[in-house]
Coordinates of C-alpha atoms and ligand atoms in Angstrom, one line a residue:
M70 CA 4.2 52.1 -35.3
K71 CA 2.7 53.5 -32.1
I72 CA -0.9 52.7 -31.1
V73 CA -3.0 54.1 -28.3
S74 CA -5.8 51.6 -27.4
V75 CA -8.7 53.0 -25.4
I76 CA -10.8 50.6 -23.3
G77 CA -12.9 51.0 -20.2
A78 CA -15.8 48.5 -19.9
R79 CA -15.9 44.8 -19.2
P80 CA -16.5 43.6 -22.8
Q81 CA -13.6 45.8 -24.0
F82 CA -11.2 44.1 -21.7
I83 CA -12.1 40.7 -23.3
K84 CA -11.7 42.1 -26.8
A85 CA -8.5 43.9 -26.0
A86 CA -7.0 40.7 -24.4
A87 CA -7.1 39.1 -27.9
V88 CA -5.8 42.1 -29.8
S89 CA -3.1 43.3 -27.3
R90 CA -1.5 39.8 -27.2
V91 CA -1.0 39.9 -31.0
L92 CA -0.1 43.6 -31.3
R93 CA 2.6 43.2 -28.7
A94 CA 4.0 40.2 -30.5
T95 CA 4.2 42.1 -33.8
P96 CA 7.7 43.5 -34.5
G97 CA 7.8 47.2 -34.8
M98 CA 4.4 47.7 -33.0
Q99 CA 4.2 49.6 -29.7
E100 CA 0.9 49.7 -27.8
I101 CA 0.0 52.2 -25.1
L102 CA -3.1 51.1 -23.1
V103 CA -5.5 53.7 -21.7
H104 CA -8.2 52.5 -19.2
T105 CA -10.9 55.2 -19.0
G106 CA -12.1 53.9 -15.6
Q107 CA -15.7 53.5 -16.9
H108 CA -15.8 50.1 -15.1
Y109 CA -13.8 50.1 -11.9
D110 CA -15.1 47.4 -9.4
Q111 CA -12.6 44.7 -8.8
N112 CA -14.9 42.1 -10.5
M113 CA -15.8 44.4 -13.4
S114 CA -12.2 45.4 -14.2
D115 CA -9.0 44.1 -12.4
I116 CA -10.1 40.5 -12.5
F117 CA -9.9 40.6 -16.3
F118 CA -6.5 42.1 -16.5
R119 CA -5.1 39.5 -14.1
Q120 CA -7.0 36.5 -15.5
L121 CA -6.4 37.2 -19.2
A122 CA -2.9 38.6 -18.8
I123 CA -3.8 42.0 -20.3
P124 CA -0.9 44.4 -19.8
E125 CA -1.2 46.9 -17.0
P126 CA -2.8 50.1 -18.4
D127 CA -0.2 52.9 -19.0
Y128 CA -2.9 55.4 -18.0
N129 CA -6.0 55.0 -15.9
L130 CA -8.3 58.1 -16.3
E131 CA -10.5 57.0 -13.3
V132 CA -13.5 58.6 -14.8
G133 CA -16.0 56.4 -13.0
S134 CA -19.8 56.5 -13.3
G135 CA -22.1 59.4 -14.3
S136 CA -24.6 60.6 -16.8
H137 CA -23.7 60.0 -20.5
A138 CA -22.6 63.6 -21.1
H139 CA -20.6 63.8 -17.8
Q140 CA -18.9 60.5 -18.3
T141 CA -18.1 61.0 -22.0
G142 CA -16.9 64.6 -21.4
M143 CA -14.5 63.5 -18.7
M144 CA -13.1 60.8 -20.9
L145 CA -12.7 63.2 -23.9
K146 CA -10.5 65.4 -21.8
G147 CA -8.5 62.6 -20.3
V148 CA -7.9 60.8 -23.6
E149 CA -7.0 64.1 -25.3
D150 CA -4.2 64.7 -22.7
V151 CA -2.8 61.2 -23.3
L152 CA -2.9 61.6 -27.1
L153 CA -1.2 65.0 -27.0
K154 CA 1.6 63.4 -24.9
E155 CA 2.0 60.1 -26.8
K156 CA 1.4 61.3 -30.4
P157 CA 0.4 57.9 -31.7
D158 CA 0.1 56.8 -35.4
Y159 CA -3.4 55.3 -34.6
A160 CA -6.0 55.3 -31.9
L161 CA -7.7 51.9 -31.5
V162 CA -11.2 51.7 -30.0
Y163 CA -13.5 48.8 -29.4
G164 CA -17.3 48.2 -29.6
D165 CA -19.9 50.7 -28.7
T166 CA -19.5 52.1 -25.2
N167 CA -19.0 55.7 -24.1
S168 CA -15.3 54.9 -23.8
T169 CA -15.4 54.0 -27.6
L170 CA -17.0 57.3 -28.6
A171 CA -14.7 59.4 -26.4
G172 CA -11.6 57.7 -27.7
A173 CA -12.6 58.1 -31.3
L174 CA -13.8 61.7 -31.0
A175 CA -10.7 62.9 -29.0
A176 CA -8.4 61.3 -31.6
T177 CA -10.1 62.5 -34.8
K178 CA -10.2 66.1 -33.5
L179 CA -6.4 65.9 -33.2
H180 CA -6.1 64.4 -36.7
I181 CA -4.9 61.1 -35.3
P182 CA -6.3 58.2 -37.5
V183 CA -8.9 56.0 -35.7
A184 CA -9.4 52.3 -36.1
H185 CA -12.7 50.8 -34.8
V186 CA -12.8 47.2 -33.8
E187 CA -16.3 45.7 -34.1
A188 CA -17.5 48.3 -36.6
G189 CA -20.8 48.2 -38.6
L190 CA -23.0 46.7 -35.9
R191 CA -26.5 48.1 -36.0
S192 CA -29.7 47.5 -34.0
F193 CA -31.5 50.3 -35.9
N194 CA -32.8 51.3 -32.6
R195 CA -31.6 54.8 -31.7
L196 CA -33.1 54.6 -28.2
M197 CA -30.0 52.5 -27.4
P198 CA -27.1 54.6 -26.3
E199 CA -24.8 52.1 -27.9
E200 CA -26.4 52.6 -31.3
I201 CA -25.5 56.3 -31.2
N202 CA -22.0 55.5 -30.1
R203 CA -21.6 53.0 -33.0
I204 CA -23.0 55.3 -35.7
V205 CA -20.8 58.3 -34.6
T206 CA -17.7 56.2 -34.1
D207 CA -18.0 54.5 -37.5
R208 CA -18.6 57.8 -39.2
I209 CA -15.4 59.4 -37.8
S210 CA -13.1 56.4 -38.0
D211 CA -10.5 55.8 -40.7
V212 CA -10.3 52.0 -40.6
L213 CA -13.4 50.0 -39.8
F214 CA -12.8 46.4 -38.7
A215 CA -16.1 44.6 -39.4
P216 CA -16.7 41.3 -37.6
T217 CA -19.4 39.9 -39.9
L218 CA -20.7 40.2 -43.5
T219 CA -23.8 41.9 -42.1
A220 CA -21.6 44.6 -40.5
I221 CA -20.0 45.1 -43.9
T222 CA -23.4 45.5 -45.6
N223 CA -24.4 48.0 -42.9
L224 CA -21.3 50.1 -43.5
K225 CA -21.7 49.9 -47.3
N226 CA -25.3 51.2 -46.9
E227 CA -23.9 54.2 -45.1
G228 CA -21.2 54.8 -47.8
L229 CA -18.4 53.6 -45.5
E230 CA -17.2 50.7 -47.6
P231 CA -13.8 52.2 -48.7
Q232 CA -12.5 52.2 -45.1
T233 CA -14.0 48.8 -44.2
V234 CA -11.9 45.6 -43.6
F235 CA -13.4 42.2 -42.8
S236 CA -11.5 41.1 -39.7
G237 CA -13.8 38.6 -38.2
D238 CA -14.9 38.8 -34.5
V239 CA -12.2 39.3 -31.9
M240 CA -14.6 37.8 -29.3
Y241 CA -14.5 34.5 -31.3
D242 CA -10.6 34.7 -31.0
S243 CA -11.0 35.0 -27.3
V244 CA -13.5 32.1 -26.9
L245 CA -11.2 29.8 -29.0
F246 CA -8.1 30.8 -27.0
Y247 CA -9.5 30.7 -23.5
R248 CA -11.9 27.8 -23.9
E249 CA -8.8 25.5 -24.0
M250 CA -7.7 26.9 -20.7
V251 CA -11.2 26.3 -19.1
V252 CA -11.5 22.7 -20.5
A253 CA -7.9 21.9 -19.2
G254 CA -8.8 23.4 -15.8
G255 CA -11.5 20.7 -15.1
D256 CA -13.7 22.2 -12.3
K257 CA -11.1 24.9 -11.5
Y258 CA -13.4 27.6 -12.9
K259 CA -16.7 26.2 -11.5
T260 CA -18.4 28.8 -9.3
D261 CA -19.3 27.6 -5.8
G262 CA -22.9 26.7 -5.1
I263 CA -24.0 26.2 -8.7
P264 CA -26.3 23.2 -9.3
C265 CA -25.6 20.5 -11.9
S266 CA -28.4 21.7 -14.2
Y267 CA -29.3 25.3 -14.6
L268 CA -30.1 28.2 -17.0
L269 CA -27.6 31.0 -17.1
A270 CA -28.9 34.6 -17.2
T271 CA -27.5 38.1 -17.4
I272 CA -29.4 41.5 -17.5
H273 CA -27.9 44.9 -17.8
R274 CA -29.3 46.8 -20.8
A275 CA -30.7 50.2 -20.2
E276 CA -34.0 49.2 -21.9
N277 CA -34.5 46.4 -19.2
T278 CA -33.0 48.1 -16.2
D279 CA -34.3 51.7 -16.6
N280 CA -37.8 50.4 -17.3
P281 CA -39.1 48.7 -14.1
E282 CA -42.0 47.1 -16.1
N283 CA -39.6 45.3 -18.4
L284 CA -37.5 44.1 -15.4
K285 CA -40.6 42.9 -13.5
N286 CA -41.8 41.0 -16.6
I287 CA -38.5 39.2 -17.0
F288 CA -38.5 38.1 -13.3
H289 CA -42.2 37.2 -13.6
A290 CA -41.1 34.8 -16.5
F291 CA -38.2 33.5 -14.4
S292 CA -40.7 32.7 -11.5
R293 CA -42.6 30.4 -13.9
I294 CA -39.6 28.4 -15.1
E295 CA -38.8 25.2 -13.2
S296 CA -35.0 25.1 -13.6
P297 CA -32.7 27.0 -11.3
I298 CA -31.5 30.2 -13.0
V299 CA -27.9 31.4 -12.2
L300 CA -27.7 35.2 -12.5
P301 CA -24.3 37.0 -12.2
V302 CA -25.6 40.4 -11.3
H303 CA -24.2 43.5 -13.2
P304 CA -23.8 46.4 -10.8
R305 CA -26.2 48.5 -12.8
T306 CA -28.9 45.9 -12.0
A307 CA -27.9 45.1 -8.4
R308 CA -29.6 48.0 -6.7
L309 CA -32.8 47.6 -8.8
L310 CA -33.2 44.0 -7.8
K311 CA -33.3 45.1 -4.1
T312 CA -36.0 47.7 -4.7
E313 CA -38.1 46.6 -7.6
I314 CA -38.2 42.8 -7.6
N315 CA -39.6 40.0 -5.4
M316 CA -36.9 37.5 -6.1
P317 CA -38.2 34.1 -7.3
A318 CA -36.9 31.1 -5.2
N319 CA -35.3 29.5 -8.3
V320 CA -33.1 32.4 -9.1
I321 CA -29.5 32.1 -7.7
L322 CA -27.9 35.5 -7.6
I323 CA -24.1 35.6 -7.7
E324 CA -21.5 38.4 -8.0
P325 CA -20.1 39.2 -11.5
V326 CA -17.5 36.5 -12.3
G327 CA -14.3 36.4 -14.2
Y328 CA -14.2 35.6 -17.9
L329 CA -13.0 32.0 -17.4
E330 CA -15.7 31.3 -14.8
M331 CA -18.2 32.8 -17.3
L332 CA -17.1 30.5 -20.1
Y333 CA -17.4 27.5 -17.7
L334 CA -20.9 28.7 -16.6
T335 CA -21.9 29.1 -20.3
M336 CA -20.5 25.7 -21.4
H337 CA -22.4 23.9 -18.7
A338 CA -25.7 25.7 -18.9
E339 CA -28.9 24.2 -20.4
K340 CA -29.6 27.5 -22.1
V341 CA -28.6 31.1 -21.8
L342 CA -31.0 34.0 -21.2
T343 CA -29.5 37.4 -21.8
D344 CA -29.6 41.0 -23.1
S345 CA -25.8 41.1 -23.4
G346 CA -24.2 41.5 -26.9
G347 CA -21.1 39.4 -26.1
L348 CA -22.9 36.6 -24.3
Q349 CA -25.2 36.0 -27.3
K350 CA -22.2 35.2 -29.4
E351 CA -20.4 33.1 -26.7
A352 CA -23.5 31.0 -26.3
Y353 CA -23.5 30.4 -30.0
F354 CA -19.7 29.6 -30.2
L355 CA -20.0 27.2 -27.3
G356 CA -23.1 25.5 -28.7
R357 CA -25.7 26.7 -26.1
Q358 CA -29.1 28.0 -27.2
C359 CA -29.6 31.7 -26.4
I360 CA -32.8 33.5 -25.5
T361 CA -32.3 37.2 -26.1
M362 CA -34.5 39.4 -23.9
R363 CA -34.3 42.3 -26.2
T364 CA -36.5 43.3 -29.1
E365 CA -33.8 43.0 -31.7
T366 CA -30.2 41.8 -32.1
E367 CA -27.1 43.2 -34.0
W368 CA -25.8 39.6 -34.2
V369 CA -28.3 38.3 -36.7
E370 CA -26.0 35.5 -37.8
T371 CA -26.8 33.7 -34.5
L372 CA -30.6 33.5 -35.3
H373 CA -30.5 30.5 -37.7
D374 CA -32.1 27.3 -36.6
N375 CA -33.3 28.8 -33.3
W376 CA -29.7 29.1 -31.9
N377 CA -30.8 32.5 -30.7
I378 CA -34.5 33.4 -30.1
I379 CA -35.6 37.0 -29.7
T380 CA -38.2 37.4 -27.0
G381 CA -37.9 41.0 -25.6
P382 CA -39.0 41.2 -22.0
D383 CA -42.3 39.3 -22.9
P384 CA -42.9 36.6 -20.2
E385 CA -44.9 34.3 -22.6
K386 CA -42.3 34.5 -25.3
I387 CA -39.5 33.8 -22.7
I388 CA -41.2 30.8 -21.3
E389 CA -42.0 29.4 -24.7
A390 CA -38.4 29.8 -25.8
V391 CA -37.1 28.1 -22.7
K392 CA -39.4 25.1 -23.5
S393 CA -38.4 25.0 -27.2
E394 CA -36.3 22.2 -28.7
Q395 CA -32.5 22.5 -28.6
P396 CA -31.1 23.2 -32.0
D397 CA -29.5 20.3 -33.8
A398 CA -28.1 22.1 -36.9
P399 CA -24.4 23.0 -36.7
Q400 CA -23.3 26.6 -36.1
R401 CA -21.9 28.4 -39.1
Q402 CA -18.5 30.0 -39.6
D403 CA -19.8 33.6 -39.9
F404 CA -17.4 35.2 -37.4
G405 CA -14.0 34.7 -39.1
T406 CA -11.4 32.1 -38.4
G407 CA -10.3 33.0 -34.8
K408 CA -7.5 35.1 -36.2
S409 CA -9.2 38.5 -36.2
A410 CA -6.5 40.1 -34.1
E411 CA -3.8 39.1 -36.6
V412 CA -5.9 40.8 -39.4
I413 CA -6.1 43.9 -37.3
S414 CA -2.4 44.0 -36.6
H415 CA -1.4 43.3 -40.2
T416 CA -3.7 45.9 -41.6
L417 CA -2.5 48.6 -39.2
M418 CA 1.2 47.7 -40.0
L419 CA 0.5 47.8 -43.7
S420 CA -1.2 51.2 -43.5
D421 CA 2.1 52.6 -42.2
I422 CA 4.1 51.6 -45.3
Ligands
UD1_733 C1 -21.8 49.9 -20.3 C2 -22.0 50.2 -21.8 C3 -22.8 49.0 -22.4 C4 -22.1 47.7 -22.2 C5 -21.8 47.5 -20.7 C6 -21.0 46.3 -20.5 C7 -22.3 52.6 -22.3 C8 -23.3 53.6 -22.7 N1 -22.8 51.4 -21.9 O1 -23.1 49.8 -19.7 O2 -22.8 49.2 -23.8 O3 -22.9 46.7 -22.6 O4 -21.1 48.7 -20.2 O5 -21.1 45.8 -19.2 O6 -21.1 52.8 -22.4 N2 -21.2 50.4 -11.9 C9 -20.6 50.0 -10.7 N3 -19.3 49.6 -10.8 C10 -18.6 49.5 -12.0 C11 -19.3 49.9 -13.2 C12 -20.6 50.4 -13.1 O7 -21.2 50.1 -9.6 O8 -17.5 49.0 -12.0 C13 -22.6 50.9 -11.8 C14 -22.8 52.4 -11.6 O9 -23.9 52.6 -10.7 C15 -23.1 52.9 -13.0 C16 -23.9 51.8 -13.6 O10 -23.3 50.6 -13.0 O11 -23.8 54.1 -12.9 C17 -23.8 51.8 -15.1 O12 -22.4 51.7 -15.6 P1 -22.0 52.3 -17.0 O13 -20.6 52.0 -17.3 O14 -22.5 53.8 -17.1 O15 -23.0 51.6 -18.0 P2 -23.2 50.0 -18.1 O16 -24.6 49.7 -17.9 O17 -22.2 49.2 -17.4
UDP734 N1 -19.0 38.4 -18.5 C1 -18.1 38.0 -17.5 N2 -18.6 37.9 -16.2 C2 -19.9 38.1 -15.9 C3 -20.8 38.5 -16.9 C4 -20.3 38.6 -18.2 O1 -16.9 37.8 -17.7 O2 -20.3 38.0 -14.7 C5 -18.5 38.5 -19.8 C6 -19.2 37.7 -20.9 O3 -18.8 36.4 -20.9 C7 -18.9 38.5 -22.2 C8 -18.8 39.9 -21.6 O4 -18.6 39.8 -20.2 O5 -17.6 38.1 -22.6 C9 -20.0 40.6 -22.0 O6 -20.1 41.8 -21.3 P1 -21.5 42.6 -21.0 O7 -22.6 41.6 -21.1 O8 -21.2 43.3 -19.8 O9 -21.5 43.6 -22.2 P2 -22.0 43.6 -23.7 O10 -21.4 42.5 -24.4 O11 -23.5 43.5 -23.7 O12 -21.6 44.9 -24.2

């Protein structure tokens, strides 16, 4: 069976690391990897391929940055060319980025079946570009790999149950696999200049970066927190920090780090403040309380017992959440068994019989 996997943005490299490893160990399976080039800086792309031993992409479309329509249009054309040449049995897409949408749309128009990893996530907020990407991708995909029961319910509510398979979350697979490496590495993955005690933050969502008021409110909250706050800066946020923000003295800005360094930073943080999808779950899997600076989350399973607190960009809510008690209830097993990639590989192989 021949699969063309389409990836392009940081979280997709981490998801594909888990799945590609299993696909390539499955007899009879051939994977062709397409990198759209949506993320291209060394520390947003290459570092993950090297560190996580993701196979070199067979194609790099080098699409780069641009408006949604421009970027997605360039990807559509590039992915279509690859699909016409490779004639795969399946196109495999991940998550909710423009690379996901382009991969799914190019394939389905060529009557190539599409499998969507991390299907069924919904924020019910159509102002998020990711929500549009998810809804469209799920609607046109042939196999929907749902990471949680909530995702299954969302798909059922949209009449998409027949093509849904519960796989569990491939990001849970990745955390379990790479956590061992980080623990065994001692301080090998510690980032220079990080204090013993700190909060870890990331910010990159359009709702927080395109709206200067929200960004200012978040940094206003940070300035009123005593602990140092370590912030690996996403390139989307970098230039805004220079023009829009008076940087509080307790905020330690660092370049984006590799996945193993990020796991280390998360494991050793007092708490995590983020608007990232992936980091909310990693905090949960690694037993760190998360404060989500968005007005909703797709990962509602993380909300029990205050493991994840939704604050939006509201300074008072952020400060209150930072002061709140650490959860003492155990985390639940809502994200599968850490073998999601195996479920995905087996399901695709069986669909070929
Ligand atoms: C994208 C995804 C988002 C995901 C995020 C992961 C979409 C619509 N959004 O958002 O769902 O959470 O990736 O990180 O697909 N840039 C660089 N270097 C890079 C990449 C980006 O400088 O290597 C800068 C460019 O100025 C670019 C901006 O970041 O315009 C935004 O990049 P883009 O890929 O369009 O969206 P993200 O915000 O990264
Ligand atoms: N991440 C990383 N280095 C960083 C920041 C994040 O490796 O400097 C990882 C993080 O651990 C998670 C993934 O990137 O696995 C999340 O990506 P991002 O927040 O960019 O996107 P989202 O998950 O919100 O789509």
